[in-house]
Amino acid sequence: MENPAAQSAAPASESPGSRNIRPIEDTVHTDFRHAMSYGSYLDLDRLLSSQHPVSKPEHHDELLFIIQHQTSELWLKLILHELLEARRLFDQDNLGKALKCIARVKAIQRTMTEQWSVLGTLTPREYAQFRGFLGNSSGFQSYQYRGVEFLLGNKNRGMLRVFESDSEAHALLSTLLSEPTLYDSFLAVLARAGYDIPADVLHRDTSEPWVFHKELVPVFQKIYESDDTPWGLYEACEDLVDVEDNFQAWRFRHLRTVQRTIGFKVGTGGSSGVDFLKRALDLTFFPELYAVRTEIGS
């Protein structure tokens, strides 16, 4: 009878490590002298050379700080891209595709919120060792973040002053300030579907921040309580609530990460820091979609 151990043993001519190799298949492309590669498609040379620590001597943890914020900006770019497309699709009454864009935004939001756990590994002492080199730079100056807020309804004309030295950012935010929000476009969808959206809401000054309109609450109550509501409209209402919940979760994690890292110090951009971030939690995008919960079933 054969020894089972001998059956599984590697041939004498084969080294123990040679079996832990996945051979490259003959069809795999390896010559990119005249072909597009992964690195060239993603422009990795430029992307991976875009981290420039300013601390002297260079602090080990500054790279984490830079990559965390650069990654967030890439996700914000995609959120803007998807929200603008969702608004365009709402304007065409293409509810299904609009909600697909919003579903992607929700997934990105969850990823961005979880990212705070990476920055949370930066201790107060580590951050203090290079924070002074940041000057007045601050996440408060993220024009893409402001663009997302503007698209969702938290418009603030005074915020444009922060971007006067950046003509492209200022132009983008000026445009988003004047244009309808995602919510404005959704309310127009409801109006075209026969719901009683007041004319003053449909034709409001869209450069102003969204404020609570109590006359919309019965509209949403009808959508939530009626068995005749098209599923897409009900789903859109819930998706918008998800977007706001996710955004508030991100704000809260931001606040807590800042508090555990710098306590109650003034922000590098000049804000009051934690107290300023706390006040952001009072801002809302779709207040009627929350108010209607009190009325449902009453």
mmCIF file of N, CA and C in Angstrom, residues 161-269:
data_model
loop_
_atom_site.group_PDB
_atom_site.id
_atom_site.type_symbol
_atom_site.label_atom_id
_atom_site.label_comp_id
_atom_site.label_asym_id
_atom_site.label_seq_id
_atom_site.Cartn_x
_atom_site.Cartn_y
_atom_site.Cartn_z
ATOM 1 N N ARG A 161 -17.125 83.723 -2.545
ATOM 2 C CA ARG A 161 -15.957 84.559 -2.237
ATOM 3 C C ARG A 161 -14.704 83.718 -2.006
ATOM 4 N N VAL A 162 -14.915 82.521 -1.463
ATOM 5 C CA VAL A 162 -13.781 81.645 -1.171
ATOM 6 C C VAL A 162 -13.048 81.249 -2.455
ATOM 7 N N PHE A 163 -13.751 81.286 -3.588
ATOM 8 C CA PHE A 163 -13.196 80.761 -4.833
ATOM 9 C C PHE A 163 -12.919 81.845 -5.876
ATOM 10 N N GLU A 164 -12.852 83.096 -5.437
ATOM 11 C CA GLU A 164 -12.610 84.176 -6.389
ATOM 12 C C GLU A 164 -11.236 84.079 -7.045
ATOM 13 N N SER A 165 -10.281 83.449 -6.397
ATOM 14 C CA SER A 165 -8.943 83.323 -6.974
ATOM 15 C C SER A 165 -8.821 82.106 -7.896
ATOM 16 N N ASP A 166 -9.883 81.325 -8.011
ATOM 17 C CA ASP A 166 -9.886 80.144 -8.879
ATOM 18 C C ASP A 166 -11.029 80.314 -9.870
ATOM 19 N N SER A 167 -10.722 80.787 -11.060
ATOM 20 C CA SER A 167 -11.763 81.163 -12.024
ATOM 21 C C SER A 167 -12.638 79.972 -12.438
ATOM 22 N N GLU A 168 -12.044 78.792 -12.611
ATOM 23 C CA GLU A 168 -12.827 77.639 -13.041
ATOM 24 C C GLU A 168 -13.786 77.183 -11.936
ATOM 25 N N ALA A 169 -13.290 77.120 -10.717
ATOM 26 C CA ALA A 169 -14.138 76.725 -9.596
ATOM 27 C C ALA A 169 -15.256 77.733 -9.397
ATOM 28 N N HIS A 170 -14.914 79.020 -9.487
ATOM 29 C CA HIS A 170 -15.905 80.089 -9.302
ATOM 30 C C HIS A 170 -16.986 80.004 -10.375
ATOM 31 N N ALA A 171 -16.574 79.713 -11.625
ATOM 32 C CA ALA A 171 -17.538 79.610 -12.721
ATOM 33 C C ALA A 171 -18.477 78.430 -12.517
ATOM 34 N N LEU A 172 -17.928 77.289 -12.107
ATOM 35 C CA LEU A 172 -18.762 76.111 -11.875
ATOM 36 C C LEU A 172 -19.782 76.377 -10.784
ATOM 37 N N LEU A 173 -19.334 76.935 -9.666
ATOM 38 C CA LEU A 173 -20.246 77.177 -8.550
ATOM 39 C C LEU A 173 -21.268 78.260 -8.887
ATOM 40 N N SER A 174 -20.869 79.254 -9.655
ATOM 41 C CA SER A 174 -21.819 80.293 -10.080
ATOM 42 C C SER A 174 -22.929 79.675 -10.924
ATOM 43 N N THR A 175 -22.546 78.746 -11.787
ATOM 44 C CA THR A 175 -23.531 78.061 -12.629
ATOM 45 C C THR A 175 -24.468 77.216 -11.774
ATOM 46 N N LEU A 176 -23.895 76.421 -10.877
ATOM 47 C CA LEU A 176 -24.726 75.561 -10.023
ATOM 48 C C LEU A 176 -25.602 76.377 -9.085
ATOM 49 N N LEU A 177 -25.123 77.553 -8.701
ATOM 50 C CA LEU A 177 -25.922 78.420 -7.835
ATOM 51 C C LEU A 177 -27.206 78.849 -8.538
ATOM 52 N N SER A 178 -27.112 79.151 -9.818
ATOM 53 C CA SER A 178 -28.268 79.683 -10.557
ATOM 54 C C SER A 178 -29.187 78.585 -11.083
ATOM 55 N N GLU A 179 -28.654 77.398 -11.275
ATOM 56 C CA GLU A 179 -29.445 76.320 -11.875
ATOM 57 C C GLU A 179 -30.341 75.626 -10.848
ATOM 58 N N PRO A 180 -31.383 74.931 -11.327
ATOM 59 C CA PRO A 180 -32.236 74.150 -10.415
ATOM 60 C C PRO A 180 -31.443 73.051 -9.717
ATOM 61 N N THR A 181 -31.888 72.692 -8.532
ATOM 62 C CA THR A 181 -31.276 71.590 -7.799
ATOM 63 C C THR A 181 -31.855 70.262 -8.287
ATOM 64 N N LEU A 182 -31.284 69.179 -7.821
ATOM 65 C CA LEU A 182 -31.832 67.851 -8.116
ATOM 66 C C LEU A 182 -33.271 67.757 -7.621
ATOM 67 N N TYR A 183 -33.526 68.327 -6.463
ATOM 68 C CA TYR A 183 -34.869 68.299 -5.863
ATOM 69 C C TYR A 183 -35.853 69.105 -6.698
ATOM 70 N N ASP A 184 -35.421 70.268 -7.199
ATOM 71 C CA ASP A 184 -36.277 71.062 -8.079
ATOM 72 C C ASP A 184 -36.708 70.238 -9.289
ATOM 73 N N SER A 185 -35.758 69.524 -9.867
ATOM 74 C CA SER A 185 -36.071 68.720 -11.052
ATOM 75 C C SER A 185 -37.010 67.575 -10.706
ATOM 76 N N PHE A 186 -36.847 66.988 -9.523
ATOM 77 C CA PHE A 186 -37.744 65.904 -9.124
ATOM 78 C C PHE A 186 -39.159 66.432 -8.883
ATOM 79 N N LEU A 187 -39.260 67.590 -8.266
ATOM 80 C CA LEU A 187 -40.592 68.165 -8.038
ATOM 81 C C LEU A 187 -41.284 68.467 -9.368
ATOM 82 N N ALA A 188 -40.503 68.858 -10.374
ATOM 83 C CA ALA A 188 -41.075 69.086 -11.705
ATOM 84 C C ALA A 188 -41.576 67.777 -12.304
ATOM 85 N N VAL A 189 -40.876 66.671 -12.029
ATOM 86 C CA VAL A 189 -41.346 65.350 -12.458
ATOM 87 C C VAL A 189 -42.712 65.072 -11.842
ATOM 88 N N LEU A 190 -42.844 65.347 -10.547
ATOM 89 C CA LEU A 190 -44.121 65.123 -9.860
ATOM 90 C C LEU A 190 -45.228 65.993 -10.443
ATOM 91 N N ALA A 191 -44.902 67.226 -10.753
ATOM 92 C CA ALA A 191 -45.909 68.129 -11.333
ATOM 93 C C ALA A 191 -46.388 67.589 -12.678
ATOM 94 N N ARG A 192 -45.463 67.138 -13.509
ATOM 95 C CA ARG A 192 -45.850 66.602 -14.821
ATOM 96 C C ARG A 192 -46.628 65.290 -14.688
ATOM 97 N N ALA A 193 -46.445 64.600 -13.550
ATOM 98 C CA ALA A 193 -47.178 63.355 -13.302
ATOM 99 C C ALA A 193 -48.562 63.617 -12.721
ATOM 100 N N GLY A 194 -48.895 64.888 -12.506
ATOM 101 C CA GLY A 194 -50.232 65.239 -12.045
ATOM 102 C C GLY A 194 -50.351 65.586 -10.579
ATOM 103 N N TYR A 195 -49.244 65.642 -9.865
ATOM 104 C CA TYR A 195 -49.292 66.002 -8.449
ATOM 105 C C TYR A 195 -49.340 67.521 -8.304
ATOM 106 N N ASP A 196 -49.954 67.961 -7.226
ATOM 107 C CA ASP A 196 -50.236 69.388 -7.029
ATOM 108 C C ASP A 196 -49.036 70.105 -6.408
ATOM 109 N N ILE A 197 -48.052 70.378 -7.233
ATOM 110 C CA ILE A 197 -46.883 71.124 -6.785
ATOM 111 C C ILE A 197 -47.158 72.605 -7.010
ATOM 112 N N PRO A 198 -47.151 73.427 -5.976
ATOM 113 C CA PRO A 198 -47.481 74.852 -6.127
ATOM 114 C C PRO A 198 -46.589 75.549 -7.155
ATOM 115 N N ALA A 199 -47.187 76.483 -7.875
ATOM 116 C CA ALA A 199 -46.460 77.203 -8.924
ATOM 117 C C ALA A 199 -45.286 77.983 -8.358
ATOM 118 N N ASP A 200 -45.453 78.540 -7.152
ATOM 119 C CA ASP A 200 -44.357 79.333 -6.591
ATOM 120 C C ASP A 200 -43.162 78.452 -6.215
ATOM 121 N N VAL A 201 -43.397 77.160 -6.009
ATOM 122 C CA VAL A 201 -42.301 76.233 -5.753
ATOM 123 C C VAL A 201 -41.609 75.872 -7.070
ATOM 124 N N LEU A 202 -42.420 75.611 -8.082
ATOM 125 C CA LEU A 202 -41.869 75.236 -9.384
ATOM 126 C C LEU A 202 -41.082 76.370 -10.026
ATOM 127 N N HIS A 203 -41.460 77.602 -9.710
ATOM 128 C CA HIS A 203 -40.830 78.759 -10.354
ATOM 129 C C HIS A 203 -40.068 79.619 -9.346
ATOM 130 N N ARG A 204 -39.577 79.000 -8.307
ATOM 131 C CA ARG A 204 -38.846 79.728 -7.283
ATOM 132 C C ARG A 204 -37.507 80.227 -7.821
ATOM 133 N N ASP A 205 -36.875 81.116 -7.091
ATOM 134 C CA ASP A 205 -35.528 81.584 -7.422
ATOM 135 C C ASP A 205 -34.555 80.482 -7.015
ATOM 136 N N THR A 206 -34.068 79.765 -7.997
ATOM 137 C CA THR A 206 -33.239 78.593 -7.685
ATOM 138 C C THR A 206 -31.824 78.954 -7.247
ATOM 139 N N SER A 207 -31.505 80.237 -7.226
ATOM 140 C CA SER A 207 -30.202 80.634 -6.682
ATOM 141 C C SER A 207 -30.237 80.751 -5.164
ATOM 142 N N GLU A 208 -31.425 80.645 -4.602
ATOM 143 C CA GLU A 208 -31.592 80.720 -3.149
ATOM 144 C C GLU A 208 -31.561 79.325 -2.541
ATOM 145 N N PRO A 209 -31.119 79.204 -1.300
ATOM 146 C CA PRO A 209 -31.121 77.884 -0.665
ATOM 147 C C PRO A 209 -32.542 77.366 -0.496
ATOM 148 N N TRP A 210 -32.692 76.058 -0.545
ATOM 149 C CA TRP A 210 -34.005 75.463 -0.357
ATOM 150 C C TRP A 210 -34.483 75.719 1.065
ATOM 151 N N VAL A 211 -35.757 76.086 1.189
ATOM 152 C CA VAL A 211 -36.381 76.256 2.500
ATOM 153 C C VAL A 211 -37.618 75.364 2.560
ATOM 154 N N PHE A 212 -38.034 75.048 3.755
ATOM 155 C CA PHE A 212 -39.170 74.157 3.951
ATOM 156 C C PHE A 212 -40.449 74.744 3.360
ATOM 157 N N HIS A 213 -41.159 73.939 2.580
ATOM 158 C CA HIS A 213 -42.451 74.313 1.999
ATOM 159 C C HIS A 213 -43.503 73.354 2.555
ATOM 160 N N LYS A 214 -44.278 73.825 3.525
ATOM 161 C CA LYS A 214 -45.222 72.927 4.187
ATOM 162 C C LYS A 214 -46.290 72.395 3.240
ATOM 163 N N GLU A 215 -46.570 73.163 2.153
ATOM 164 C CA GLU A 215 -47.607 72.732 1.218
ATOM 165 C C GLU A 215 -47.194 71.489 0.419
ATOM 166 N N LEU A 216 -45.924 71.118 0.480
ATOM 167 C CA LEU A 216 -45.484 69.902 -0.197
ATOM 168 C C LEU A 216 -45.717 68.649 0.637
ATOM 169 N N VAL A 217 -45.902 68.823 1.931
ATOM 170 C CA VAL A 217 -46.054 67.649 2.805
ATOM 171 C C VAL A 217 -47.269 66.814 2.423
ATOM 172 N N PRO A 218 -48.454 67.420 2.162
ATOM 173 C CA PRO A 218 -49.595 66.590 1.733
ATOM 174 C C PRO A 218 -49.347 65.874 0.408
ATOM 175 N N VAL A 219 -48.550 66.474 -0.460
ATOM 176 C CA VAL A 219 -48.217 65.824 -1.733
ATOM 177 C C VAL A 219 -47.449 64.538 -1.463
ATOM 178 N N PHE A 220 -46.455 64.642 -0.614
ATOM 179 C CA PHE A 220 -45.663 63.453 -0.305
ATOM 180 C C PHE A 220 -46.470 62.451 0.517
ATOM 181 N N GLN A 221 -47.384 62.920 1.342
ATOM 182 C CA GLN A 221 -48.233 61.998 2.101
ATOM 183 C C GLN A 221 -49.074 61.151 1.139
ATOM 184 N N LYS A 222 -49.582 61.792 0.092
ATOM 185 C CA LYS A 222 -50.357 61.064 -0.908
ATOM 186 C C LYS A 222 -49.488 60.022 -1.610
ATOM 187 N N ILE A 223 -48.264 60.406 -1.944
ATOM 188 C CA ILE A 223 -47.350 59.474 -2.618
ATOM 189 C C ILE A 223 -47.073 58.266 -1.730
ATOM 190 N N TYR A 224 -46.849 58.496 -0.456
ATOM 191 C CA TYR A 224 -46.501 57.415 0.460
ATOM 192 C C TYR A 224 -47.701 56.541 0.832
ATOM 193 N N GLU A 225 -48.866 57.130 0.915
ATOM 194 C CA GLU A 225 -50.022 56.379 1.431
ATOM 195 C C GLU A 225 -50.879 55.748 0.351
ATOM 196 N N SER A 226 -50.808 56.246 -0.876
ATOM 197 C CA SER A 226 -51.690 55.736 -1.928
ATOM 198 C C SER A 226 -51.173 54.436 -2.527
ATOM 199 N N ASP A 227 -52.080 53.485 -2.714
ATOM 200 C CA ASP A 227 -51.728 52.232 -3.382
ATOM 201 C C ASP A 227 -51.517 52.436 -4.875
ATOM 202 N N ASP A 228 -51.957 53.586 -5.378
ATOM 203 C CA ASP A 228 -51.859 53.858 -6.812
ATOM 204 C C ASP A 228 -50.560 54.565 -7.196
ATOM 205 N N THR A 229 -49.723 54.879 -6.228
ATOM 206 C CA THR A 229 -48.468 55.578 -6.520
ATOM 207 C C THR A 229 -47.563 54.697 -7.381
ATOM 208 N N PRO A 230 -47.108 55.224 -8.525
ATOM 209 C CA PRO A 230 -46.130 54.464 -9.318
ATOM 210 C C PRO A 230 -44.895 54.177 -8.471
ATOM 211 N N TRP A 231 -44.411 52.953 -8.561
ATOM 212 C CA TRP A 231 -43.314 52.547 -7.683
ATOM 213 C C TRP A 231 -42.105 53.462 -7.845
ATOM 214 N N GLY A 232 -41.813 53.903 -9.051
ATOM 215 C CA GLY A 232 -40.642 54.736 -9.286
ATOM 216 C C GLY A 232 -40.669 56.036 -8.499
ATOM 217 N N LEU A 233 -41.843 56.621 -8.344
ATOM 218 C CA LEU A 233 -41.944 57.875 -7.586
ATOM 219 C C LEU A 233 -41.709 57.627 -6.100
ATOM 220 N N TYR A 234 -42.286 56.538 -5.599
ATOM 221 C CA TYR A 234 -42.064 56.185 -4.195
ATOM 222 C C TYR A 234 -40.581 55.898 -3.960
ATOM 223 N N GLU A 235 -39.988 55.143 -4.870
ATOM 224 C CA GLU A 235 -38.578 54.794 -4.731
ATOM 225 C C GLU A 235 -37.693 56.039 -4.784
ATOM 226 N N ALA A 236 -38.054 56.996 -5.654
ATOM 227 C CA ALA A 236 -37.267 58.223 -5.759
ATOM 228 C C ALA A 236 -37.280 58.986 -4.440
ATOM 229 N N CYS A 237 -38.443 59.047 -3.801
ATOM 230 C CA CYS A 237 -38.532 59.735 -2.506
ATOM 231 C C CYS A 237 -37.605 59.073 -1.487
ATOM 232 N N GLU A 238 -37.615 57.758 -1.433
ATOM 233 C CA GLU A 238 -36.775 57.045 -0.474
ATOM 234 C C GLU A 238 -35.293 57.172 -0.816
ATOM 235 N N ASP A 239 -34.988 57.187 -2.102
ATOM 236 C CA ASP A 239 -33.589 57.347 -2.507
ATOM 237 C C ASP A 239 -33.057 58.717 -2.111
ATOM 238 N N LEU A 240 -33.867 59.750 -2.236
ATOM 239 C CA LEU A 240 -33.435 61.084 -1.834
ATOM 240 C C LEU A 240 -33.202 61.143 -0.324
ATOM 241 N N VAL A 241 -34.057 60.467 0.431
ATOM 242 C CA VAL A 241 -33.850 60.395 1.879
ATOM 243 C C VAL A 241 -32.535 59.666 2.180
ATOM 244 N N ASP A 242 -32.268 58.606 1.445
ATOM 245 C CA ASP A 242 -31.003 57.886 1.619
ATOM 246 C C ASP A 242 -29.809 58.807 1.369
ATOM 247 N N VAL A 243 -29.887 59.612 0.309
ATOM 248 C CA VAL A 243 -28.793 60.529 -0.023
ATOM 249 C C VAL A 243 -28.552 61.501 1.123
ATOM 250 N N GLU A 244 -29.644 62.049 1.673
ATOM 251 C CA GLU A 244 -29.470 62.988 2.783
ATOM 252 C C GLU A 244 -28.944 62.275 4.030
ATOM 253 N N ASP A 245 -29.464 61.105 4.338
ATOM 254 C CA ASP A 245 -28.962 60.359 5.498
ATOM 255 C C ASP A 245 -27.468 60.065 5.343
ATOM 256 N N ASN A 246 -27.085 59.642 4.159
ATOM 257 C CA ASN A 246 -25.672 59.348 3.905
ATOM 258 C C ASN A 246 -24.811 60.591 4.042
ATOM 259 N N PHE A 247 -25.320 61.706 3.549
ATOM 260 C CA PHE A 247 -24.559 62.947 3.623
ATOM 261 C C PHE A 247 -24.372 63.372 5.074
ATOM 262 N N GLN A 248 -25.416 63.222 5.868
ATOM 263 C CA GLN A 248 -25.316 63.583 7.281
ATOM 264 C C GLN A 248 -24.380 62.632 8.023
ATOM 265 N N ALA A 249 -24.384 61.364 7.628
ATOM 266 C CA ALA A 249 -23.456 60.410 8.253
ATOM 267 C C ALA A 249 -22.015 60.811 7.935
ATOM 268 N N TRP A 250 -21.781 61.244 6.698
ATOM 269 C CA TRP A 250 -20.442 61.704 6.310
ATOM 270 C C TRP A 250 -20.052 62.937 7.124
ATOM 271 N N ARG A 251 -20.972 63.891 7.250
ATOM 272 C CA ARG A 251 -20.695 65.102 8.036
ATOM 273 C C ARG A 251 -20.342 64.748 9.478
ATOM 274 N N PHE A 252 -21.106 63.809 10.042
ATOM 275 C CA PHE A 252 -20.870 63.452 11.445
ATOM 276 C C PHE A 252 -19.516 62.772 11.607
ATOM 277 N N ARG A 253 -19.184 61.848 10.696
ATOM 278 C CA ARG A 253 -17.881 61.191 10.789
ATOM 279 C C ARG A 253 -16.750 62.199 10.596
ATOM 280 N N HIS A 254 -16.958 63.172 9.738
ATOM 281 C CA HIS A 254 -15.981 64.242 9.552
ATOM 282 C C HIS A 254 -15.761 64.976 10.871
ATOM 283 N N LEU A 255 -16.866 65.381 11.479
ATOM 284 C CA LEU A 255 -16.796 66.104 12.750
ATOM 285 C C LEU A 255 -16.034 65.295 13.802
ATOM 286 N N ARG A 256 -16.389 64.021 13.941
ATOM 287 C CA ARG A 256 -15.776 63.201 14.979
ATOM 288 C C ARG A 256 -14.292 62.936 14.685
ATOM 289 N N THR A 257 -13.948 62.797 13.434
ATOM 290 C CA THR A 257 -12.541 62.594 13.093
ATOM 291 C C THR A 257 -11.725 63.839 13.405
ATOM 292 N N VAL A 258 -12.292 65.002 13.078
ATOM 293 C CA VAL A 258 -11.608 66.263 13.385
ATOM 294 C C VAL A 258 -11.458 66.413 14.895
ATOM 295 N N GLN A 259 -12.527 66.113 15.631
ATOM 296 C CA GLN A 259 -12.488 66.285 17.079
ATOM 297 C C GLN A 259 -11.454 65.370 17.725
ATOM 298 N N ARG A 260 -11.350 64.135 17.249
ATOM 299 C CA ARG A 260 -10.389 63.211 17.865
ATOM 300 C C ARG A 260 -8.956 63.536 17.463
ATOM 301 N N THR A 261 -8.788 64.328 16.383
ATOM 302 C CA THR A 261 -7.446 64.639 15.899
ATOM 303 C C THR A 261 -6.928 65.971 16.402
ATOM 304 N N ILE A 262 -7.812 67.021 16.398
ATOM 305 C CA ILE A 262 -7.339 68.343 16.834
ATOM 306 C C ILE A 262 -8.143 68.920 17.984
ATOM 307 N N GLY A 263 -9.110 68.160 18.500
ATOM 308 C CA GLY A 263 -9.915 68.692 19.599
ATOM 309 C C GLY A 263 -10.735 69.886 19.145
ATOM 310 N N PHE A 264 -10.630 70.988 19.874
ATOM 311 C CA PHE A 264 -11.430 72.172 19.562
ATOM 312 C C PHE A 264 -10.563 73.321 19.048
ATOM 313 N N LYS A 265 -9.463 72.986 18.392
ATOM 314 C CA LYS A 265 -8.615 74.014 17.784
ATOM 315 C C LYS A 265 -9.355 74.696 16.633
ATOM 316 N N VAL A 266 -8.938 75.913 16.322
ATOM 317 C CA VAL A 266 -9.452 76.627 15.151
ATOM 318 C C VAL A 266 -8.978 75.897 13.904
ATOM 319 N N GLY A 267 -9.841 75.824 12.872
ATOM 320 C CA GLY A 267 -9.477 75.144 11.638
ATOM 321 C C GLY A 267 -8.392 75.874 10.879
ATOM 322 N N THR A 268 -7.639 75.156 10.046
ATOM 323 C CA THR A 268 -6.567 75.784 9.278
ATOM 324 C C THR A 268 -7.103 76.839 8.325
ATOM 325 N N GLY A 269 -8.361 76.695 7.893
ATOM 326 C CA GLY A 269 -8.955 77.672 6.982
ATOM 327 C C GLY A 269 -9.553 78.864 7.685
#
